[in-house]
């Protein structure tokens, strides 16, 4: 660390995740400077040994590495692209763990390159409670040499750390795909609870069976991946025509109770379109192939 650096890492953004990151750095003995747009969120961190910077410019100047964890890249831009902050970052490295799209990651990578700032993009795939524990999952993308230089500090966050390669948008690409699975799944769960409730089934009574459905998914992800990559789209045991019929039951039962069936209608629409293209005897994996046609 150069003598002009007072700490090993700066954390910009002290929402629930930024606070968890800073706390994990501190718990691992990594000297940490913190800054947040709205003051007052650093109290516990300062009590745990963090240095509170009065401005974003002073925060990024305090460490060779700045970890950014804000709501999205509009927020990231509004902090990092202030002239004084950009100037203070020159020759230093930013690791952006805020979530957004791959295009925004690539745009930030270009901006950083134009201003002499080292840039790694990243994504956190686990909740705040996992940070600083073996359960944390961190994905990174960007220049290999820069990643190697900062890996030791990033590893003090604990958990599984994967560098996905030099393409700067790659971590965000995994992030959006995994968020797609997560949010559509929990939306399905929310709808199921409403539908079950209309039939007098409580969330607690449903829970063990919901877990059973959840447990079917992990091996399916492996099987589906093989099926799609082989291009076989096997409908063995569950052709799309049969899936369509069970999806229609959910739509009809929901609407009979006056419950919005929009999510299932959208899913049913995709399957109907795939069947109309002549794939009714094939499996659900064909829907992925049809959706991916451009
Ligand atoms: P939020 O996504 O709500 O982000 C809060 C942070 O963003 C605060 O520091 C807030 O500052 C800042 N912020 C919002 N708008 C602006 C702005 N215009 N200018 C400057 N700062 C702004 O909370 P989290 O901390 O939970 O999430 C941070 C990131 O981590 C997100 O991208 C999220 O997707 C990701 N993440 C979060 C997980 C979680 O479990 N919480 C899990 C995995 C990823 P202020 O206090 O001033 O409002």
mmCIF file of C-alpha atoms and ligand atoms in Angstrom:
data_model
loop_
_atom_site.group_PDB
_atom_site.id
_atom_site.type_symbol
_atom_site.label_atom_id
_atom_site.label_comp_id
_atom_site.label_asym_id
_atom_site.label_seq_id
_atom_site.Cartn_x
_atom_site.Cartn_y
_atom_site.Cartn_z
ATOM 1 C CA UNK A 1 0.000 0.000 0.000
ATOM 2 C CA UNK A 2 1.454 3.451 -0.882
ATOM 3 C CA UNK A 3 2.033 5.834 2.011
ATOM 4 C CA UNK A 4 -0.686 8.163 0.623
ATOM 5 C CA UNK A 5 -3.247 5.419 1.304
ATOM 6 C CA UNK A 6 -4.628 5.302 4.803
ATOM 7 C CA UNK A 7 -6.736 2.164 4.386
ATOM 8 C CA UNK A 8 -6.717 -0.953 2.176
ATOM 9 C CA UNK A 9 -10.240 -0.520 0.871
ATOM 10 C CA UNK A 10 -12.974 2.093 0.593
ATOM 11 C CA UNK A 11 -16.640 1.153 0.537
ATOM 12 C CA UNK A 12 -18.965 3.602 -1.229
ATOM 13 C CA UNK A 13 -22.615 2.948 -0.394
ATOM 14 C CA UNK A 14 -23.861 1.954 3.034
ATOM 15 C CA UNK A 15 -27.226 0.400 2.307
ATOM 16 C CA UNK A 16 -27.788 -3.042 3.852
ATOM 17 C CA UNK A 17 -25.326 -4.705 1.446
ATOM 18 C CA UNK A 18 -22.645 -1.990 1.572
ATOM 19 C CA UNK A 19 -22.758 -2.096 5.385
ATOM 20 C CA UNK A 20 -22.407 -5.895 5.314
ATOM 21 C CA UNK A 21 -19.388 -5.626 2.987
ATOM 22 C CA UNK A 22 -17.705 -2.980 5.133
ATOM 23 C CA UNK A 23 -18.398 -4.964 8.311
ATOM 24 C CA UNK A 24 -16.878 -8.096 6.740
ATOM 25 C CA UNK A 25 -13.743 -6.201 5.667
ATOM 26 C CA UNK A 26 -13.392 -4.809 9.194
ATOM 27 C CA UNK A 27 -14.001 -8.195 10.825
ATOM 28 C CA UNK A 28 -11.181 -9.617 8.690
ATOM 29 C CA UNK A 29 -8.854 -6.834 9.857
ATOM 30 C CA UNK A 30 -8.878 -5.025 6.492
ATOM 31 C CA UNK A 31 -8.515 -1.278 7.040
ATOM 32 C CA UNK A 32 -11.697 0.285 5.631
ATOM 33 C CA UNK A 33 -12.841 3.798 4.747
ATOM 34 C CA UNK A 34 -16.582 4.321 4.236
ATOM 35 C CA UNK A 35 -18.824 6.938 2.642
ATOM 36 C CA UNK A 36 -22.547 7.168 1.950
ATOM 37 C CA UNK A 37 -24.635 9.867 0.264
ATOM 38 C CA UNK A 38 -26.971 10.152 3.258
ATOM 39 C CA UNK A 39 -24.960 10.623 6.452
ATOM 40 C CA UNK A 40 -25.464 8.613 9.630
ATOM 41 C CA UNK A 41 -25.334 5.089 8.219
ATOM 42 C CA UNK A 42 -21.692 4.604 9.218
ATOM 43 C CA UNK A 43 -22.045 4.767 13.009
ATOM 44 C CA UNK A 44 -21.734 1.049 13.779
ATOM 45 C CA UNK A 45 -18.955 0.688 11.211
ATOM 46 C CA UNK A 46 -16.975 3.557 12.718
ATOM 47 C CA UNK A 47 -17.451 1.965 16.144
ATOM 48 C CA UNK A 48 -15.981 -1.209 14.623
ATOM 49 C CA UNK A 49 -12.921 0.680 13.358
ATOM 50 C CA UNK A 50 -13.920 2.128 9.964
ATOM 51 C CA UNK A 51 -12.661 5.545 8.883
ATOM 52 C CA UNK A 52 -15.575 7.821 7.922
ATOM 53 C CA UNK A 53 -14.711 10.052 4.967
ATOM 54 C CA UNK A 54 -16.523 13.404 4.797
ATOM 55 C CA UNK A 55 -16.787 13.362 0.978
ATOM 56 C CA UNK A 56 -16.757 10.761 -1.787
ATOM 57 C CA UNK A 57 -13.581 12.340 -3.153
ATOM 58 C CA UNK A 58 -11.759 11.899 0.155
ATOM 59 C CA UNK A 59 -13.172 8.396 0.491
ATOM 60 C CA UNK A 60 -11.761 7.145 -2.818
ATOM 61 C CA UNK A 61 -8.441 8.914 -2.174
ATOM 62 C CA UNK A 62 -8.018 6.995 1.089
ATOM 63 C CA UNK A 63 -7.476 3.537 -0.484
ATOM 64 C CA UNK A 64 -5.969 1.937 -3.585
ATOM 65 C CA UNK A 65 -9.213 -0.030 -4.022
ATOM 66 C CA UNK A 66 -12.785 1.297 -3.886
ATOM 67 C CA UNK A 67 -15.712 -1.110 -3.674
ATOM 68 C CA UNK A 68 -18.964 0.492 -4.833
ATOM 69 C CA UNK A 69 -22.306 -0.935 -3.671
ATOM 70 C CA UNK A 70 -25.188 1.339 -4.676
ATOM 71 C CA UNK A 71 -28.724 0.710 -5.864
ATOM 72 C CA UNK A 72 -27.798 0.820 -9.585
ATOM 73 C CA UNK A 73 -25.414 2.416 -12.107
ATOM 74 C CA UNK A 74 -27.308 5.724 -12.274
ATOM 75 C CA UNK A 75 -26.362 6.084 -8.609
ATOM 76 C CA UNK A 76 -22.819 4.868 -9.356
ATOM 77 C CA UNK A 77 -22.456 7.471 -12.118
ATOM 78 C CA UNK A 78 -23.827 10.239 -9.923
ATOM 79 C CA UNK A 79 -21.080 9.557 -7.376
ATOM 80 C CA UNK A 80 -18.058 8.454 -9.449
ATOM 81 C CA UNK A 81 -18.508 10.807 -12.423
ATOM 82 C CA UNK A 82 -18.261 13.956 -10.313
ATOM 83 C CA UNK A 83 -15.115 15.671 -11.591
ATOM 84 C CA UNK A 84 -13.250 15.654 -8.269
ATOM 85 C CA UNK A 85 -14.074 11.997 -7.587
ATOM 86 C CA UNK A 86 -13.028 10.919 -11.093
ATOM 87 C CA UNK A 87 -9.745 12.812 -10.692
ATOM 88 C CA UNK A 88 -9.088 11.241 -7.282
ATOM 89 C CA UNK A 89 -9.710 7.756 -8.732
ATOM 90 C CA UNK A 90 -7.023 8.105 -11.424
ATOM 91 C CA UNK A 91 -4.473 5.309 -10.972
ATOM 92 C CA UNK A 92 -6.683 3.480 -8.481
ATOM 93 C CA UNK A 93 -9.127 0.610 -8.885
ATOM 94 C CA UNK A 94 -12.913 0.464 -8.618
ATOM 95 C CA UNK A 95 -14.785 -2.793 -8.069
ATOM 96 C CA UNK A 96 -18.460 -2.163 -8.693
ATOM 97 C CA UNK A 97 -20.674 -4.617 -6.815
ATOM 98 C CA UNK A 98 -23.869 -2.662 -7.575
ATOM 99 C CA UNK A 99 -26.365 -4.574 -9.697
ATOM 100 C CA UNK A 100 -27.364 -3.413 -13.187
ATOM 101 C CA UNK A 101 -27.261 -4.593 -16.813
ATOM 102 C CA UNK A 102 -24.235 -5.880 -18.767
ATOM 103 C CA UNK A 103 -24.433 -2.781 -21.009
ATOM 104 C CA UNK A 104 -24.120 -0.485 -18.014
ATOM 105 C CA UNK A 105 -21.101 -2.498 -16.818
ATOM 106 C CA UNK A 106 -19.465 -2.152 -20.269
ATOM 107 C CA UNK A 107 -20.227 1.585 -20.335
ATOM 108 C CA UNK A 108 -18.646 2.020 -16.895
ATOM 109 C CA UNK A 109 -15.645 -0.025 -18.023
ATOM 110 C CA UNK A 110 -15.172 2.316 -21.021
ATOM 111 C CA UNK A 111 -15.511 5.404 -18.825
ATOM 112 C CA UNK A 112 -12.967 4.032 -16.347
ATOM 113 C CA UNK A 113 -10.514 3.237 -19.175
ATOM 114 C CA UNK A 114 -10.827 6.779 -20.540
ATOM 115 C CA UNK A 115 -9.967 8.207 -17.113
ATOM 116 C CA UNK A 116 -7.053 5.944 -16.169
ATOM 117 C CA UNK A 117 -9.088 4.071 -13.548
ATOM 118 C CA UNK A 118 -8.719 0.309 -13.092
ATOM 119 C CA UNK A 119 -12.136 -1.315 -13.273
ATOM 120 C CA UNK A 120 -13.571 -4.668 -12.266
ATOM 121 C CA UNK A 121 -17.263 -5.372 -12.356
ATOM 122 C CA UNK A 122 -18.895 -7.736 -9.896
ATOM 123 C CA UNK A 123 -22.127 -9.228 -8.654
ATOM 124 C CA UNK A 124 -23.175 -10.598 -5.290
ATOM 125 C CA UNK A 125 -25.446 -13.614 -5.611
ATOM 126 C CA UNK A 126 -26.326 -14.121 -1.924
ATOM 127 C CA UNK A 127 -28.054 -12.065 0.817
ATOM 128 C CA UNK A 128 -26.416 -9.705 3.321
ATOM 129 C CA UNK A 129 -26.348 -12.417 6.017
ATOM 130 C CA UNK A 130 -23.975 -14.496 3.843
ATOM 131 C CA UNK A 131 -21.342 -11.771 3.605
ATOM 132 C CA UNK A 132 -18.195 -12.583 5.579
ATOM 133 C CA UNK A 133 -19.235 -16.253 5.775
ATOM 134 C CA UNK A 134 -18.492 -19.275 3.533
ATOM 135 C CA UNK A 135 -22.046 -18.926 2.114
ATOM 136 C CA UNK A 136 -21.265 -15.695 0.207
ATOM 137 C CA UNK A 137 -21.079 -15.924 -3.592
ATOM 138 C CA UNK A 138 -19.180 -13.218 -5.497
ATOM 139 C CA UNK A 139 -18.749 -13.063 -9.268
ATOM 140 C CA UNK A 140 -16.186 -10.776 -10.895
ATOM 141 C CA UNK A 141 -15.248 -9.873 -14.460
ATOM 142 C CA UNK A 142 -12.612 -7.635 -16.000
ATOM 143 C CA UNK A 143 -8.855 -7.544 -16.586
ATOM 144 C CA UNK A 144 -7.129 -10.650 -15.218
ATOM 145 C CA UNK A 145 -4.061 -8.750 -13.938
ATOM 146 C CA UNK A 146 -6.209 -6.232 -12.055
ATOM 147 C CA UNK A 147 -8.230 -9.046 -10.544
ATOM 148 C CA UNK A 148 -5.071 -10.848 -9.444
ATOM 149 C CA UNK A 149 -3.762 -7.626 -7.880
ATOM 150 C CA UNK A 150 -6.852 -7.112 -5.704
ATOM 151 C CA UNK A 151 -7.950 -10.668 -5.088
ATOM 152 C CA UNK A 152 -6.404 -10.924 -1.621
ATOM 153 C CA UNK A 153 -8.350 -7.921 -0.315
ATOM 154 C CA UNK A 154 -11.594 -9.054 -2.010
ATOM 155 C CA UNK A 155 -11.148 -12.519 -0.510
ATOM 156 C CA UNK A 156 -11.351 -11.043 2.973
ATOM 157 C CA UNK A 157 -15.119 -10.806 2.242
ATOM 158 C CA UNK A 158 -15.170 -14.626 2.552
ATOM 159 C CA UNK A 159 -17.334 -16.963 0.496
ATOM 160 C CA UNK A 160 -16.893 -18.282 -3.028
ATOM 161 C CA UNK A 161 -15.040 -15.963 -5.373
ATOM 162 C CA UNK A 162 -15.120 -16.553 -9.131
ATOM 163 C CA UNK A 163 -13.459 -14.510 -11.842
ATOM 164 C CA UNK A 164 -15.544 -15.074 -14.982
ATOM 165 C CA UNK A 165 -13.031 -13.651 -17.439
ATOM 166 C CA UNK A 166 -11.959 -10.401 -18.994
ATOM 167 C CA UNK A 167 -15.271 -9.448 -20.678
ATOM 168 C CA UNK A 168 -16.411 -6.726 -18.298
ATOM 169 C CA UNK A 169 -20.145 -7.418 -18.712
ATOM 170 C CA UNK A 170 -19.885 -11.107 -17.805
ATOM 171 C CA UNK A 171 -20.608 -10.823 -14.066
ATOM 172 C CA UNK A 172 -23.707 -8.718 -14.826
ATOM 173 C CA UNK A 173 -24.763 -11.262 -17.466
ATOM 174 C CA UNK A 174 -24.782 -14.028 -14.846
ATOM 175 C CA UNK A 175 -26.465 -11.666 -12.385
ATOM 176 C CA UNK A 176 -29.408 -10.771 -14.640
ATOM 177 C CA UNK A 177 -29.949 -14.417 -15.629
ATOM 178 C CA UNK A 178 -29.912 -15.546 -12.001
ATOM 179 C CA UNK A 179 -32.159 -12.666 -10.930
ATOM 180 C CA UNK A 180 -34.533 -13.760 -13.708
ATOM 181 C CA UNK A 181 -34.789 -17.190 -12.084
ATOM 182 C CA UNK A 182 -35.123 -15.742 -8.588
ATOM 183 C CA UNK A 183 -37.774 -13.101 -9.217
ATOM 184 C CA UNK A 184 -39.972 -15.191 -11.478
ATOM 185 C CA UNK A 185 -39.770 -18.022 -8.911
ATOM 186 C CA UNK A 186 -40.729 -15.897 -5.911
ATOM 187 C CA UNK A 187 -43.488 -14.266 -7.966
ATOM 188 C CA UNK A 188 -44.798 -17.765 -8.699
ATOM 189 C CA UNK A 189 -44.634 -18.490 -4.965
ATOM 190 C CA UNK A 190 -46.506 -15.267 -4.067
ATOM 191 C CA UNK A 191 -49.218 -16.150 -6.584
ATOM 192 C CA UNK A 192 -49.439 -19.739 -5.314
ATOM 193 C CA UNK A 193 -49.927 -18.511 -1.740
ATOM 194 C CA UNK A 194 -52.796 -16.248 -2.868
ATOM 195 C CA UNK A 195 -54.396 -19.052 -4.873
ATOM 196 C CA UNK A 196 -53.984 -21.628 -2.082
ATOM 197 C CA UNK A 197 -55.355 -19.078 0.411
ATOM 198 C CA UNK A 198 -58.484 -18.635 -1.707
ATOM 199 C CA UNK A 199 -59.019 -22.393 -1.306
ATOM 200 C CA UNK A 200 -58.425 -22.250 2.457
ATOM 201 C CA UNK A 201 -54.864 -23.616 2.387
ATOM 202 C CA UNK A 202 -52.490 -21.618 4.609
ATOM 203 C CA UNK A 203 -48.909 -20.730 3.605
ATOM 204 C CA UNK A 204 -47.665 -22.920 6.472
ATOM 205 C CA UNK A 205 -49.655 -25.924 5.263
ATOM 206 C CA UNK A 206 -48.390 -25.354 1.736
ATOM 207 C CA UNK A 207 -44.746 -24.871 2.768
ATOM 208 C CA UNK A 208 -43.516 -28.502 2.887
ATOM 209 C CA UNK A 209 -45.043 -29.192 -0.524
ATOM 210 C CA UNK A 210 -43.652 -25.922 -1.898
ATOM 211 C CA UNK A 211 -40.243 -27.104 -0.713
ATOM 212 C CA UNK A 212 -40.817 -30.376 -2.562
ATOM 213 C CA UNK A 213 -41.452 -28.443 -5.768
ATOM 214 C CA UNK A 214 -38.341 -26.358 -5.122
ATOM 215 C CA UNK A 215 -36.265 -29.512 -4.687
ATOM 216 C CA UNK A 216 -37.294 -30.742 -8.141
ATOM 217 C CA UNK A 217 -35.585 -27.747 -9.730
ATOM 218 C CA UNK A 218 -31.830 -28.174 -9.017
ATOM 219 C CA UNK A 219 -31.424 -31.467 -10.938
ATOM 220 C CA UNK A 220 -33.717 -30.096 -13.673
ATOM 221 C CA UNK A 221 -31.298 -27.194 -14.240
ATOM 222 C CA UNK A 222 -28.551 -29.745 -15.035
ATOM 223 C CA UNK A 223 -30.794 -31.913 -17.237
ATOM 224 C CA UNK A 224 -32.257 -28.915 -19.067
ATOM 225 C CA UNK A 225 -28.799 -27.463 -19.741
ATOM 226 C CA UNK A 226 -27.637 -30.742 -21.311
ATOM 227 C CA UNK A 227 -30.860 -31.075 -23.306
ATOM 228 C CA UNK A 228 -30.632 -27.503 -24.679
ATOM 229 C CA UNK A 229 -26.933 -27.786 -25.513
ATOM 230 C CA UNK A 230 -27.516 -31.124 -27.271
ATOM 231 C CA UNK A 231 -30.495 -29.586 -29.095
ATOM 232 C CA UNK A 232 -32.658 -32.594 -28.248
ATOM 233 C CA UNK A 233 -35.563 -30.766 -26.477
ATOM 234 C CA UNK A 234 -36.840 -34.072 -25.203
ATOM 235 C CA UNK A 235 -40.471 -34.071 -24.097
ATOM 236 C CA UNK A 236 -40.205 -37.556 -22.673
ATOM 237 C CA UNK A 237 -42.552 -37.806 -19.711
ATOM 238 C CA UNK A 238 -43.849 -34.244 -19.958
ATOM 239 C CA UNK A 239 -44.659 -32.910 -23.431
ATOM 240 C CA UNK A 240 -45.559 -29.239 -23.846
ATOM 241 C CA UNK A 241 -49.193 -30.077 -24.641
ATOM 242 C CA UNK A 242 -49.520 -31.606 -21.171
ATOM 243 C CA UNK A 243 -47.731 -28.655 -19.505
ATOM 244 C CA UNK A 244 -50.130 -26.300 -21.280
ATOM 245 C CA UNK A 245 -53.120 -28.112 -19.862
ATOM 246 C CA UNK A 246 -51.876 -27.859 -16.237
ATOM 247 C CA UNK A 247 -50.960 -24.199 -16.702
ATOM 248 C CA UNK A 248 -54.511 -23.523 -17.936
ATOM 249 C CA UNK A 249 -55.893 -25.059 -14.691
ATOM 250 C CA UNK A 250 -53.933 -22.495 -12.675
ATOM 251 C CA UNK A 251 -55.230 -19.632 -14.856
ATOM 252 C CA UNK A 252 -58.853 -20.790 -14.615
ATOM 253 C CA UNK A 253 -58.768 -21.436 -10.858
ATOM 254 C CA UNK A 254 -57.123 -18.040 -10.216
ATOM 255 C CA UNK A 255 -59.584 -16.124 -12.330
ATOM 256 C CA UNK A 256 -62.524 -17.963 -10.761
ATOM 257 C CA UNK A 257 -61.325 -16.499 -7.436
ATOM 258 C CA UNK A 258 -60.779 -13.051 -8.961
ATOM 259 C CA UNK A 259 -56.979 -13.423 -8.539
ATOM 260 C CA UNK A 260 -54.764 -11.831 -11.179
ATOM 261 C CA UNK A 261 -53.405 -14.673 -13.340
ATOM 262 C CA UNK A 262 -51.103 -12.434 -15.407
ATOM 263 C CA UNK A 263 -47.889 -14.214 -14.512
ATOM 264 C CA UNK A 264 -49.217 -17.664 -15.414
ATOM 265 C CA UNK A 265 -50.966 -16.276 -18.485
ATOM 266 C CA UNK A 266 -47.606 -14.949 -19.680
ATOM 267 C CA UNK A 267 -45.968 -18.347 -19.089
ATOM 268 C CA UNK A 268 -48.875 -20.148 -20.748
ATOM 269 C CA UNK A 269 -48.622 -17.755 -23.714
ATOM 270 C CA UNK A 270 -44.985 -18.696 -24.280
ATOM 271 C CA UNK A 271 -45.808 -22.391 -24.240
ATOM 272 C CA UNK A 272 -48.836 -21.891 -26.516
ATOM 273 C CA UNK A 273 -46.601 -20.045 -29.016
ATOM 274 C CA UNK A 274 -44.041 -22.877 -28.901
ATOM 275 C CA UNK A 275 -46.758 -25.498 -29.431
ATOM 276 C CA UNK A 276 -48.191 -23.457 -32.342
ATOM 277 C CA UNK A 277 -44.738 -23.655 -33.985
ATOM 278 C CA UNK A 278 -45.131 -27.450 -34.050
ATOM 279 C CA UNK A 279 -43.244 -28.371 -30.871
ATOM 280 C CA UNK A 280 -46.137 -29.741 -28.778
ATOM 281 C CA UNK A 281 -44.565 -33.189 -28.320
ATOM 282 C CA UNK A 282 -41.255 -31.706 -27.156
ATOM 283 C CA UNK A 283 -40.172 -30.654 -23.676
ATOM 284 C CA UNK A 284 -40.035 -27.342 -21.830
ATOM 285 C CA UNK A 285 -36.485 -26.765 -23.000
ATOM 286 C CA UNK A 286 -37.865 -25.961 -26.484
ATOM 287 C CA UNK A 287 -39.427 -22.811 -24.955
ATOM 288 C CA UNK A 288 -35.912 -21.550 -24.162
ATOM 289 C CA UNK A 289 -34.818 -22.163 -27.740
ATOM 290 C CA UNK A 290 -37.890 -20.392 -29.179
ATOM 291 C CA UNK A 291 -37.440 -17.426 -26.797
ATOM 292 C CA UNK A 292 -33.801 -17.155 -27.826
ATOM 293 C CA UNK A 293 -34.632 -16.894 -31.569
ATOM 294 C CA UNK A 294 -33.932 -13.357 -32.807
HETATM 295 P P1 LIG B 1 -30.118 -0.591 -2.175
HETATM 296 O O1 LIG B 1 -30.181 -1.357 -3.442
HETATM 297 O O2 LIG B 1 -31.358 0.034 -1.687
HETATM 298 O O3 LIG B 1 -28.977 0.526 -2.271
HETATM 299 C C1 LIG B 1 -28.812 1.456 -1.242
HETATM 300 C C2 LIG B 1 -27.609 2.316 -1.494
HETATM 301 O O4 LIG B 1 -27.730 3.029 -2.744
HETATM 302 C C3 LIG B 1 -27.463 3.349 -0.400
HETATM 303 O O5 LIG B 1 -26.085 3.558 -0.154
HETATM 304 C C4 LIG B 1 -28.080 4.582 -1.052
HETATM 305 O O6 LIG B 1 -27.658 5.793 -0.502
HETATM 306 C C5 LIG B 1 -27.530 4.430 -2.445
HETATM 307 N N1 LIG B 1 -28.182 5.263 -3.424
HETATM 308 C C6 LIG B 1 -29.429 5.150 -3.930
HETATM 309 N N2 LIG B 1 -29.662 6.122 -4.838
HETATM 310 C C7 LIG B 1 -28.525 6.887 -4.902
HETATM 311 C C8 LIG B 1 -28.135 8.012 -5.654
HETATM 312 N N3 LIG B 1 -28.940 8.566 -6.561
HETATM 313 N N4 LIG B 1 -26.894 8.519 -5.430
HETATM 314 C C9 LIG B 1 -26.058 7.952 -4.534
HETATM 315 N N5 LIG B 1 -26.364 6.872 -3.803
HETATM 316 C C10 LIG B 1 -27.583 6.340 -3.979
HETATM 317 O O7 LIG B 1 -29.621 -1.502 -0.949
HETATM 318 P P2 LIG B 1 -28.517 -2.658 -0.804
HETATM 319 O O8 LIG B 1 -27.404 -2.092 -0.002
HETATM 320 O O9 LIG B 1 -29.202 -3.846 -0.267
HETATM 321 O O10 LIG B 1 -28.026 -3.030 -2.259
HETATM 322 C C11 LIG B 1 -26.893 -2.449 -2.881
HETATM 323 C C12 LIG B 1 -26.585 -3.260 -4.131
HETATM 324 O O11 LIG B 1 -26.288 -4.603 -3.752
HETATM 325 C C13 LIG B 1 -27.760 -3.288 -5.116
HETATM 326 O O12 LIG B 1 -27.285 -3.155 -6.424
HETATM 327 C C14 LIG B 1 -28.342 -4.685 -4.878
HETATM 328 O O13 LIG B 1 -28.991 -5.205 -6.029
HETATM 329 C C15 LIG B 1 -27.080 -5.485 -4.540
HETATM 330 N N6 LIG B 1 -27.385 -6.707 -3.791
HETATM 331 C C16 LIG B 1 -28.092 -6.622 -2.611
HETATM 332 C C17 LIG B 1 -28.449 -7.787 -1.945
HETATM 333 C C18 LIG B 1 -29.195 -7.734 -0.651
HETATM 334 O O14 LIG B 1 -29.517 -8.800 -0.129
HETATM 335 N N7 LIG B 1 -29.468 -6.551 -0.088
HETATM 336 C C19 LIG B 1 -28.084 -9.115 -2.476
HETATM 337 C C20 LIG B 1 -27.271 -9.077 -3.669
HETATM 338 C C21 LIG B 1 -26.964 -7.909 -4.317
HETATM 339 P P3 LIG B 1 -28.611 6.582 0.541
HETATM 340 O O15 LIG B 1 -28.427 5.892 1.850
HETATM 341 O O16 LIG B 1 -28.074 7.969 0.495
HETATM 342 O O17 LIG B 1 -30.021 6.485 0.023
#
